[in-house]
């Protein structure tokens, strides 16, 4: 504990009790020490609390002001005093919840000052304080990032602004945020481009904006190597909101962008479940697509709502959906530098102070239970065996000749007209496979 006030009075350290617990301030599934598929649960899931929605956002929306009880953000207080008390609250929460990681934007922890020098000094002071809290609590940094979307200067984009001075200010900001992340031992650095897109094509030069975005990213990668940051640079795709169209639309779009600009070996993806929904994909699709391209990095597990078209950032609570994503991740060997960030918001009506605990406990239990189901599915080999058998023909002489380039269009025609081939339809077994998944979800203990 720090010397300051206790913000979450009445809540102690959240412990694992087990599936039969009726106490909502306990874990029913998340048991950090339990070994699953060769790793401690904590090390598999690498879960993180996000600073911005949990400690900065007051519960406002486009139609209404803040509703949430956030005693560490009292209006009228000196902004640096407020930042320090917010950080006390954040680390009290993290230590009680027992999540091993957190994530932050530069402006979440330190308010912008009157001059660039004051802004930089404020961030340095808060990074130093964060280092003390991390040391005291053992909480680590999953990723840092820069807020390149709130300030009015970024209304027309940061890297993709029509004004090179805005590009320069954004570059200075990322330079500092990357160094702050490095100083705190961050495992990754994220770039999410909420304003990197357009509102109308009538005023937009797509060719220039793509070149600017690529240059910006190359500068970030170059600086990462200069300062010796060993974490991963991640891009977080999102199709829209706040921009009408965002260039980092979805996993496949970003993979193409990275390949076009020589960045495929340097940058990976941070995939958010809610952004998959907004792009018209399942989360499973986004994760599998990134893995297939060798570009998978990390996830933001917060979900959206299929009944509306905006970013609701809800706590994950579907074991089935999360099992499918974790299955793909486990099958590929699990997280390396990445992990599971909860970029989650309470609902505006969740005004009790301990609601923040209930949201995160539910999310962590959902991920833990999904991990058990995914590990059991993987261990059974049922899906992988079916997939292997389904493509077995490609290992035979015909498949090999096609893939190694020895077959031509004409040689294939000759083989078909020669009468040797008569492919029969084979069941894809979708319904059966869906029941295989359900069985593992139901039985995982
Ligand atoms: C917004 C994004 C954002 C990034 C970090 O929709 O999810 O929170 O994760 O800038
Ligand atoms: Ca989101
Ligand atoms: Ca996110």
mmCIF file of N, CA, C and O in Angstrom, residues 85-170:
data_model
loop_
_atom_site.group_PDB
_atom_site.id
_atom_site.type_symbol
_atom_site.label_atom_id
_atom_site.label_comp_id
_atom_site.label_asym_id
_atom_site.label_seq_id
_atom_site.Cartn_x
_atom_site.Cartn_y
_atom_site.Cartn_z
ATOM 1 N N UNK A 85 -2.595 10.785 -7.843
ATOM 2 C CA UNK A 85 -3.587 10.035 -7.078
ATOM 3 C C UNK A 85 -4.275 8.990 -7.973
ATOM 4 O O UNK A 85 -4.606 7.878 -7.523
ATOM 5 N N UNK A 86 -4.406 9.300 -9.262
ATOM 6 C CA UNK A 86 -4.940 8.295 -10.214
ATOM 7 C C UNK A 86 -4.007 7.081 -10.262
ATOM 8 O O UNK A 86 -4.440 5.927 -10.300
ATOM 9 N N UNK A 87 -2.712 7.350 -10.242
ATOM 10 C CA UNK A 87 -1.748 6.238 -10.307
ATOM 11 C C UNK A 87 -1.785 5.406 -9.023
ATOM 12 O O UNK A 87 -1.688 4.171 -9.068
ATOM 13 N N UNK A 88 -1.981 6.075 -7.880
ATOM 14 C CA UNK A 88 -2.139 5.312 -6.628
ATOM 15 C C UNK A 88 -3.338 4.368 -6.749
ATOM 16 O O UNK A 88 -3.271 3.191 -6.386
ATOM 17 N N UNK A 89 -4.452 4.915 -7.266
ATOM 18 C CA UNK A 89 -5.676 4.105 -7.395
ATOM 19 C C UNK A 89 -5.436 2.933 -8.352
ATOM 20 O O UNK A 89 -5.838 1.792 -8.089
ATOM 21 N N UNK A 90 -4.762 3.229 -9.472
ATOM 22 C CA UNK A 90 -4.541 2.187 -10.487
ATOM 23 C C UNK A 90 -3.717 1.036 -9.900
ATOM 24 O O UNK A 90 -4.054 -0.137 -10.077
ATOM 25 N N UNK A 91 -2.646 1.363 -9.188
ATOM 26 C CA UNK A 91 -1.791 0.284 -8.664
ATOM 27 C C UNK A 91 -2.419 -0.404 -7.448
ATOM 28 O O UNK A 91 -2.173 -1.589 -7.225
ATOM 29 N N UNK A 92 -3.265 0.309 -6.719
ATOM 30 C CA UNK A 92 -4.013 -0.388 -5.651
ATOM 31 C C UNK A 92 -4.926 -1.437 -6.299
ATOM 32 O O UNK A 92 -4.993 -2.598 -5.864
ATOM 33 N N UNK A 93 -5.603 -1.015 -7.371
ATOM 34 C CA UNK A 93 -6.510 -1.935 -8.066
ATOM 35 C C UNK A 93 -5.746 -3.134 -8.651
ATOM 36 O O UNK A 93 -6.137 -4.294 -8.465
ATOM 37 N N UNK A 94 -4.647 -2.844 -9.347
ATOM 38 C CA UNK A 94 -3.864 -3.919 -9.988
ATOM 39 C C UNK A 94 -3.347 -4.918 -8.951
ATOM 40 O O UNK A 94 -3.409 -6.134 -9.153
ATOM 41 N N UNK A 95 -2.855 -4.392 -7.829
ATOM 42 C CA UNK A 95 -2.290 -5.286 -6.806
ATOM 43 C C UNK A 95 -3.388 -6.148 -6.189
ATOM 44 O O UNK A 95 -3.182 -7.330 -5.920
ATOM 45 N N UNK A 96 -4.569 -5.566 -5.983
ATOM 46 C CA UNK A 96 -5.658 -6.349 -5.384
ATOM 47 C C UNK A 96 -6.199 -7.386 -6.359
ATOM 48 O O UNK A 96 -6.554 -8.503 -5.974
ATOM 49 N N UNK A 97 -6.280 -7.006 -7.635
ATOM 50 C CA UNK A 97 -6.831 -7.931 -8.638
ATOM 51 C C UNK A 97 -5.837 -9.042 -8.968
ATOM 52 O O UNK A 97 -6.218 -10.176 -9.262
ATOM 53 N N UNK A 98 -4.554 -8.692 -8.955
ATOM 54 C CA UNK A 98 -3.544 -9.714 -9.249
ATOM 55 C C UNK A 98 -3.318 -9.956 -10.729
ATOM 56 O O UNK A 98 -2.772 -10.993 -11.108
ATOM 57 N N UNK A 99 -3.704 -9.001 -11.584
ATOM 58 C CA UNK A 99 -3.327 -9.120 -13.006
ATOM 59 C C UNK A 99 -1.835 -8.794 -13.094
ATOM 60 O O UNK A 99 -1.385 -7.832 -12.472
ATOM 61 N N UNK A 100 -1.084 -9.563 -13.862
ATOM 62 C CA UNK A 100 0.357 -9.314 -13.866
ATOM 63 C C UNK A 100 0.781 -8.066 -14.661
ATOM 64 O O UNK A 100 1.887 -7.588 -14.473
ATOM 65 N N UNK A 101 -0.081 -7.551 -15.534
ATOM 66 C CA UNK A 101 0.331 -6.464 -16.440
ATOM 67 C C UNK A 101 -0.678 -5.315 -16.465
ATOM 68 O O UNK A 101 -1.848 -5.484 -16.136
ATOM 69 N N UNK A 102 -0.206 -4.166 -16.981
ATOM 70 C CA UNK A 102 -1.105 -3.058 -17.333
ATOM 71 C C UNK A 102 -0.649 -2.471 -18.663
ATOM 72 O O UNK A 102 0.418 -2.835 -19.186
ATOM 73 N N UNK A 103 -1.478 -1.614 -19.242
ATOM 74 C CA UNK A 103 -1.162 -0.913 -20.504
ATOM 75 C C UNK A 103 -1.558 0.554 -20.331
ATOM 76 O O UNK A 103 -2.512 0.846 -19.613
ATOM 77 N N UNK A 104 -0.853 1.459 -20.982
ATOM 78 C CA UNK A 104 -1.214 2.885 -20.855
ATOM 79 C C UNK A 104 -0.882 3.662 -22.124
ATOM 80 O O UNK A 104 -0.024 3.270 -22.906
ATOM 81 N N UNK A 105 -1.593 4.807 -22.295
ATOM 82 C CA UNK A 105 -1.191 5.844 -23.260
ATOM 83 C C UNK A 105 -0.412 6.903 -22.463
ATOM 84 O O UNK A 105 -0.736 7.160 -21.301
ATOM 85 N N UNK A 106 0.500 7.573 -23.119
ATOM 86 C CA UNK A 106 1.261 8.660 -22.456
ATOM 87 C C UNK A 106 0.335 9.631 -21.722
ATOM 88 O O UNK A 106 0.536 9.963 -20.562
ATOM 89 N N UNK A 107 -0.744 10.070 -22.386
ATOM 90 C CA UNK A 107 -1.610 11.086 -21.769
ATOM 91 C C UNK A 107 -2.496 10.524 -20.655
ATOM 92 O O UNK A 107 -3.094 11.290 -19.900
ATOM 93 N N UNK A 108 -2.600 9.211 -20.558
ATOM 94 C CA UNK A 108 -3.372 8.640 -19.433
ATOM 95 C C UNK A 108 -2.660 8.891 -18.120
ATOM 96 O O UNK A 108 -3.289 9.107 -17.090
ATOM 97 N N UNK A 109 -1.323 8.773 -18.156
ATOM 98 C CA UNK A 109 -0.597 8.857 -16.882
ATOM 99 C C UNK A 109 -0.097 10.274 -16.606
ATOM 100 O O UNK A 109 0.105 10.623 -15.464
ATOM 101 N N UNK A 110 0.089 11.079 -17.670
ATOM 102 C CA UNK A 110 0.616 12.438 -17.459
ATOM 103 C C UNK A 110 -0.130 13.422 -18.353
ATOM 104 O O UNK A 110 -0.162 13.250 -19.567
ATOM 105 N N UNK A 111 -0.701 14.476 -17.752
ATOM 106 C CA UNK A 111 -1.454 15.446 -18.563
ATOM 107 C C UNK A 111 -0.534 16.286 -19.429
ATOM 108 O O UNK A 111 0.627 16.517 -19.076
ATOM 109 N N UNK A 112 -1.048 16.737 -20.564
ATOM 110 C CA UNK A 112 -0.275 17.602 -21.452
ATOM 111 C C UNK A 112 0.002 18.929 -20.725
ATOM 112 O O UNK A 112 -0.862 19.441 -20.018
ATOM 113 N N UNK A 113 1.203 19.478 -20.880
ATOM 114 C CA UNK A 113 1.543 20.756 -20.245
ATOM 115 C C UNK A 113 1.328 21.926 -21.197
ATOM 116 O O UNK A 113 0.826 21.747 -22.308
ATOM 117 N N UNK A 114 1.740 23.128 -20.759
ATOM 118 C CA UNK A 114 1.531 24.330 -21.574
ATOM 119 C C UNK A 114 2.520 24.391 -22.731
ATOM 120 O O UNK A 114 2.268 25.028 -23.750
ATOM 121 N N UNK A 115 3.676 23.743 -22.593
ATOM 122 C CA UNK A 115 4.691 23.742 -23.661
ATOM 123 C C UNK A 115 5.149 22.292 -23.866
ATOM 124 O O UNK A 115 4.984 21.459 -22.973
ATOM 125 N N UNK A 116 5.779 22.001 -25.029
ATOM 126 C CA UNK A 116 6.295 20.643 -25.232
ATOM 127 C C UNK A 116 7.271 20.244 -24.133
ATOM 128 O O UNK A 116 7.288 19.099 -23.680
ATOM 129 N N UNK A 117 8.077 21.203 -23.639
ATOM 130 C CA UNK A 117 9.052 20.859 -22.591
ATOM 131 C C UNK A 117 8.333 20.474 -21.300
ATOM 132 O O UNK A 117 8.715 19.522 -20.615
ATOM 133 N N UNK A 118 7.260 21.214 -20.958
ATOM 134 C CA UNK A 118 6.526 20.882 -19.729
ATOM 135 C C UNK A 118 5.835 19.519 -19.885
ATOM 136 O O UNK A 118 5.824 18.705 -18.952
ATOM 137 N N UNK A 119 5.289 19.268 -21.061
ATOM 138 C CA UNK A 119 4.634 17.974 -21.307
ATOM 139 C C UNK A 119 5.637 16.840 -21.118
ATOM 140 O O UNK A 119 5.349 15.834 -20.459
ATOM 141 N N UNK A 120 6.836 17.032 -21.664
ATOM 142 C CA UNK A 120 7.854 15.977 -21.572
ATOM 143 C C UNK A 120 8.274 15.774 -20.120
ATOM 144 O O UNK A 120 8.410 14.635 -19.651
ATOM 145 N N UNK A 121 8.442 16.870 -19.386
ATOM 146 C CA UNK A 121 8.877 16.753 -17.983
ATOM 147 C C UNK A 121 7.812 16.043 -17.160
ATOM 148 O O UNK A 121 8.111 15.231 -16.275
ATOM 149 N N UNK A 122 6.555 16.331 -17.449
ATOM 150 C CA UNK A 122 5.472 15.669 -16.716
ATOM 151 C C UNK A 122 5.482 14.167 -16.972
ATOM 152 O O UNK A 122 5.313 13.355 -16.055
ATOM 153 N N UNK A 123 5.671 13.795 -18.236
ATOM 154 C CA UNK A 123 5.677 12.357 -18.541
ATOM 155 C C UNK A 123 6.861 11.689 -17.837
ATOM 156 O O UNK A 123 6.702 10.620 -17.229
ATOM 157 N N UNK A 124 8.026 12.321 -17.875
ATOM 158 C CA UNK A 124 9.195 11.726 -17.210
ATOM 159 C C UNK A 124 8.933 11.519 -15.719
ATOM 160 O O UNK A 124 9.271 10.471 -15.154
ATOM 161 N N UNK A 125 8.311 12.527 -15.094
ATOM 162 C CA UNK A 125 8.044 12.418 -13.648
ATOM 163 C C UNK A 125 7.081 11.262 -13.373
ATOM 164 O O UNK A 125 7.274 10.482 -12.429
ATOM 165 N N UNK A 126 6.069 11.124 -14.193
ATOM 166 C CA UNK A 126 5.084 10.058 -13.950
ATOM 167 C C UNK A 126 5.648 8.675 -14.290
ATOM 168 O O UNK A 126 5.270 7.681 -13.677
ATOM 169 N N UNK A 127 6.554 8.609 -15.264
ATOM 170 C CA UNK A 127 7.197 7.328 -15.589
ATOM 171 C C UNK A 127 8.050 6.879 -14.395
ATOM 172 O O UNK A 127 8.052 5.701 -14.021
ATOM 173 N N UNK A 128 8.718 7.847 -13.778
ATOM 174 C CA UNK A 128 9.519 7.504 -12.597
ATOM 175 C C UNK A 128 8.640 6.955 -11.468
ATOM 176 O O UNK A 128 8.968 5.955 -10.831
ATOM 177 N N UNK A 129 7.498 7.610 -11.298
ATOM 178 C CA UNK A 129 6.572 7.159 -10.251
ATOM 179 C C UNK A 129 6.006 5.775 -10.593
ATOM 180 O O UNK A 129 5.873 4.905 -9.716
ATOM 181 N N UNK A 130 5.693 5.580 -11.870
ATOM 182 C CA UNK A 130 5.168 4.266 -12.296
ATOM 183 C C UNK A 130 6.206 3.178 -12.017
ATOM 184 O O UNK A 130 5.864 2.073 -11.573
ATOM 185 N N UNK A 131 7.477 3.504 -12.260
ATOM 186 C CA UNK A 131 8.541 2.514 -12.011
ATOM 187 C C UNK A 131 8.550 2.119 -10.530
ATOM 188 O O UNK A 131 8.699 0.939 -10.201
ATOM 189 N N UNK A 132 8.347 3.104 -9.643
ATOM 190 C CA UNK A 132 8.315 2.790 -8.207
ATOM 191 C C UNK A 132 7.130 1.882 -7.878
ATOM 192 O O UNK A 132 7.268 0.900 -7.151
ATOM 193 N N UNK A 133 5.959 2.230 -8.422
ATOM 194 C CA UNK A 133 4.766 1.397 -8.166
ATOM 195 C C UNK A 133 4.967 -0.019 -8.705
ATOM 196 O O UNK A 133 4.546 -0.994 -8.084
ATOM 197 N N UNK A 134 5.591 -0.127 -9.867
ATOM 198 C CA UNK A 134 5.799 -1.454 -10.478
ATOM 199 C C UNK A 134 6.739 -2.291 -9.617
ATOM 200 O O UNK A 134 6.521 -3.475 -9.382
ATOM 201 N N UNK A 135 7.760 -1.635 -9.142
ATOM 202 C CA UNK A 135 8.740 -2.307 -8.274
ATOM 203 C C UNK A 135 8.065 -2.805 -6.990
ATOM 204 O O UNK A 135 8.253 -3.932 -6.545
ATOM 205 N N UNK A 136 7.217 -1.928 -6.432
ATOM 206 C CA UNK A 136 6.551 -2.231 -5.152
ATOM 207 C C UNK A 136 5.546 -3.371 -5.297
ATOM 208 O O UNK A 136 5.425 -4.229 -4.429
ATOM 209 N N UNK A 137 4.813 -3.389 -6.437
ATOM 210 C CA UNK A 137 3.707 -4.347 -6.586
ATOM 211 C C UNK A 137 4.067 -5.558 -7.432
ATOM 212 O O UNK A 137 3.336 -6.543 -7.429
ATOM 213 N N UNK A 138 5.140 -5.479 -8.215
ATOM 214 C CA UNK A 138 5.489 -6.577 -9.123
ATOM 215 C C UNK A 138 4.678 -6.567 -10.418
ATOM 216 O O UNK A 138 4.806 -7.466 -11.249
ATOM 217 N N UNK A 139 3.845 -5.539 -10.614
ATOM 218 C CA UNK A 139 3.065 -5.437 -11.856
ATOM 219 C C UNK A 139 3.997 -5.007 -12.988
ATOM 220 O O UNK A 139 4.865 -4.165 -12.794
ATOM 221 N N UNK A 140 3.817 -5.606 -14.182
ATOM 222 C CA UNK A 140 4.683 -5.288 -15.325
ATOM 223 C C UNK A 140 3.887 -4.596 -16.444
ATOM 224 O O UNK A 140 2.655 -4.572 -16.412
ATOM 225 N N UNK A 141 4.620 -4.107 -17.425
ATOM 226 C CA UNK A 141 3.977 -3.349 -18.516
ATOM 227 C C UNK A 141 3.851 -4.240 -19.753
ATOM 228 O O UNK A 141 4.860 -4.656 -20.317
ATOM 229 N N UNK A 142 2.615 -4.526 -20.172
ATOM 230 C CA UNK A 142 2.431 -5.310 -21.404
ATOM 231 C C UNK A 142 2.719 -4.429 -22.622
ATOM 232 O O UNK A 142 3.421 -4.842 -23.525
ATOM 233 N N UNK A 143 2.160 -3.241 -22.638
ATOM 234 C CA UNK A 143 2.511 -2.288 -23.697
ATOM 235 C C UNK A 143 2.181 -0.856 -23.318
ATOM 236 O O UNK A 143 1.309 -0.593 -22.514
ATOM 237 N N UNK A 144 2.970 0.018 -23.943
ATOM 238 C CA UNK A 144 2.704 1.451 -23.863
ATOM 239 C C UNK A 144 2.299 1.938 -25.237
ATOM 240 O O UNK A 144 2.502 1.248 -26.247
ATOM 241 N N UNK A 145 1.733 3.140 -25.300
ATOM 242 C CA UNK A 145 1.325 3.710 -26.578
ATOM 243 C C UNK A 145 1.193 5.220 -26.409
ATOM 244 O O UNK A 145 1.271 5.726 -25.289
ATOM 245 N N UNK A 146 1.021 5.927 -27.518
ATOM 246 C CA UNK A 146 0.844 7.383 -27.465
ATOM 247 C C UNK A 146 -0.574 7.725 -27.896
ATOM 248 O O UNK A 146 -1.098 7.124 -28.838
ATOM 249 N N UNK A 147 -1.161 8.685 -27.226
ATOM 250 C CA UNK A 147 -2.491 9.142 -27.631
ATOM 251 C C UNK A 147 -2.323 10.164 -28.753
ATOM 252 O O UNK A 147 -1.968 11.313 -28.509
ATOM 253 N N UNK A 148 -2.577 9.711 -29.986
ATOM 254 C CA UNK A 148 -2.450 10.581 -31.171
ATOM 255 C C UNK A 148 -3.838 10.859 -31.743
ATOM 256 O O UNK A 148 -4.008 10.937 -32.962
ATOM 257 N N UNK A 149 -4.828 10.955 -30.853
ATOM 258 C CA UNK A 149 -6.183 11.133 -31.376
ATOM 259 C C UNK A 149 -7.049 12.125 -30.594
ATOM 260 O O UNK A 149 -8.027 12.625 -31.110
ATOM 261 N N UNK A 150 -6.702 12.437 -29.328
ATOM 262 C CA UNK A 150 -7.592 13.316 -28.544
ATOM 263 C C UNK A 150 -7.374 14.806 -28.835
ATOM 264 O O UNK A 150 -8.325 15.562 -28.958
ATOM 265 N N UNK A 151 -6.127 15.235 -28.946
ATOM 266 C CA UNK A 151 -5.846 16.659 -29.108
ATOM 267 C C UNK A 151 -6.382 17.170 -30.456
ATOM 268 O O UNK A 151 -6.262 16.468 -31.470
ATOM 269 N N UNK A 152 -6.948 18.397 -30.469
ATOM 270 C CA UNK A 152 -7.504 18.947 -31.726
ATOM 271 C C UNK A 152 -6.499 18.972 -32.880
ATOM 272 O O UNK A 152 -6.891 18.894 -34.048
ATOM 273 N N UNK A 153 -5.183 19.042 -32.572
ATOM 274 C CA UNK A 153 -4.203 19.103 -33.673
ATOM 275 C C UNK A 153 -4.255 17.836 -34.529
ATOM 276 O O UNK A 153 -3.820 17.837 -35.675
ATOM 277 N N UNK A 154 -4.773 16.741 -33.945
ATOM 278 C CA UNK A 154 -4.797 15.467 -34.679
ATOM 279 C C UNK A 154 -6.127 15.200 -35.389
ATOM 280 O O UNK A 154 -6.353 14.094 -35.856
ATOM 281 N N UNK A 155 -6.989 16.217 -35.463
ATOM 282 C CA UNK A 155 -8.315 15.987 -36.060
ATOM 283 C C UNK A 155 -8.204 15.444 -37.487
ATOM 284 O O UNK A 155 -9.023 14.637 -37.922
ATOM 285 N N UNK A 156 -7.176 15.883 -38.247
ATOM 286 C CA UNK A 156 -7.027 15.417 -39.633
ATOM 287 C C UNK A 156 -5.966 14.324 -39.725
ATOM 288 O O UNK A 156 -5.418 14.066 -40.801
ATOM 289 N N UNK A 157 -5.680 13.657 -38.617
ATOM 290 C CA UNK A 157 -4.671 12.594 -38.639
ATOM 291 C C UNK A 157 -3.397 13.051 -37.948
ATOM 292 O O UNK A 157 -3.181 14.244 -37.707
ATOM 293 N N UNK A 158 -2.552 12.080 -37.621
ATOM 294 C CA UNK A 158 -1.253 12.377 -37.006
ATOM 295 C C UNK A 158 -0.194 12.124 -38.076
ATOM 296 O O UNK A 158 0.219 13.041 -38.773
ATOM 297 N N UNK A 159 0.182 10.847 -38.284
ATOM 298 C CA UNK A 159 1.126 10.534 -39.376
ATOM 299 C C UNK A 159 0.538 10.886 -40.736
ATOM 300 O O UNK A 159 1.261 11.234 -41.663
ATOM 301 N N UNK A 160 -0.778 10.787 -40.874
ATOM 302 C CA UNK A 160 -1.394 11.018 -42.193
ATOM 303 C C UNK A 160 -1.980 12.422 -42.310
ATOM 304 O O UNK A 160 -2.805 12.681 -43.194
ATOM 305 N N UNK A 161 -1.553 13.334 -41.442
ATOM 306 C CA UNK A 161 -2.060 14.712 -41.530
ATOM 307 C C UNK A 161 -1.603 15.372 -42.824
ATOM 308 O O UNK A 161 -0.481 15.132 -43.291
ATOM 309 N N UNK A 162 -2.427 16.278 -43.375
ATOM 310 C CA UNK A 162 -1.959 17.053 -44.534
ATOM 311 C C UNK A 162 -0.863 18.053 -44.151
ATOM 312 O O UNK A 162 -0.230 18.628 -45.032
ATOM 313 N N UNK A 163 -0.617 18.231 -42.849
ATOM 314 C CA UNK A 163 0.362 19.216 -42.392
ATOM 315 C C UNK A 163 1.597 18.508 -41.819
ATOM 316 O O UNK A 163 1.510 17.815 -40.801
ATOM 317 N N UNK A 164 2.774 18.698 -42.434
ATOM 318 C CA UNK A 164 3.964 17.996 -41.931
ATOM 319 C C UNK A 164 4.346 18.398 -40.512
ATOM 320 O O UNK A 164 5.025 17.639 -39.819
ATOM 321 N N UNK A 165 3.912 19.578 -40.053
ATOM 322 C CA UNK A 165 4.227 19.965 -38.669
ATOM 323 C C UNK A 165 3.489 19.066 -37.688
ATOM 324 O O UNK A 165 3.993 18.740 -36.611
ATOM 325 N N UNK A 166 2.285 18.658 -38.061
ATOM 326 C CA UNK A 166 1.538 17.738 -37.197
ATOM 327 C C UNK A 166 2.257 16.381 -37.175
ATOM 328 O O UNK A 166 2.404 15.754 -36.120
ATOM 329 N N UNK A 167 2.751 15.951 -38.323
ATOM 330 C CA UNK A 167 3.543 14.710 -38.397
ATOM 331 C C UNK A 167 4.720 14.805 -37.422
ATOM 332 O O UNK A 167 4.989 13.879 -36.648
ATOM 333 N N UNK A 168 5.387 15.947 -37.435
ATOM 334 C CA UNK A 168 6.567 16.103 -36.576
ATOM 335 C C UNK A 168 6.196 16.054 -35.098
ATOM 336 O O UNK A 168 6.882 15.419 -34.292
ATOM 337 N N UNK A 169 5.087 16.700 -34.729
ATOM 338 C CA UNK A 169 4.656 16.690 -33.326
ATOM 339 C C UNK A 169 4.306 15.257 -32.913
ATOM 340 O O UNK A 169 4.670 14.790 -31.826
ATOM 341 N N UNK A 170 3.636 14.535 -33.803
ATOM 342 C CA UNK A 170 3.277 13.140 -33.507
ATOM 343 C C UNK A 170 4.533 12.284 -33.367
ATOM 344 O O UNK A 170 4.625 11.419 -32.485
#
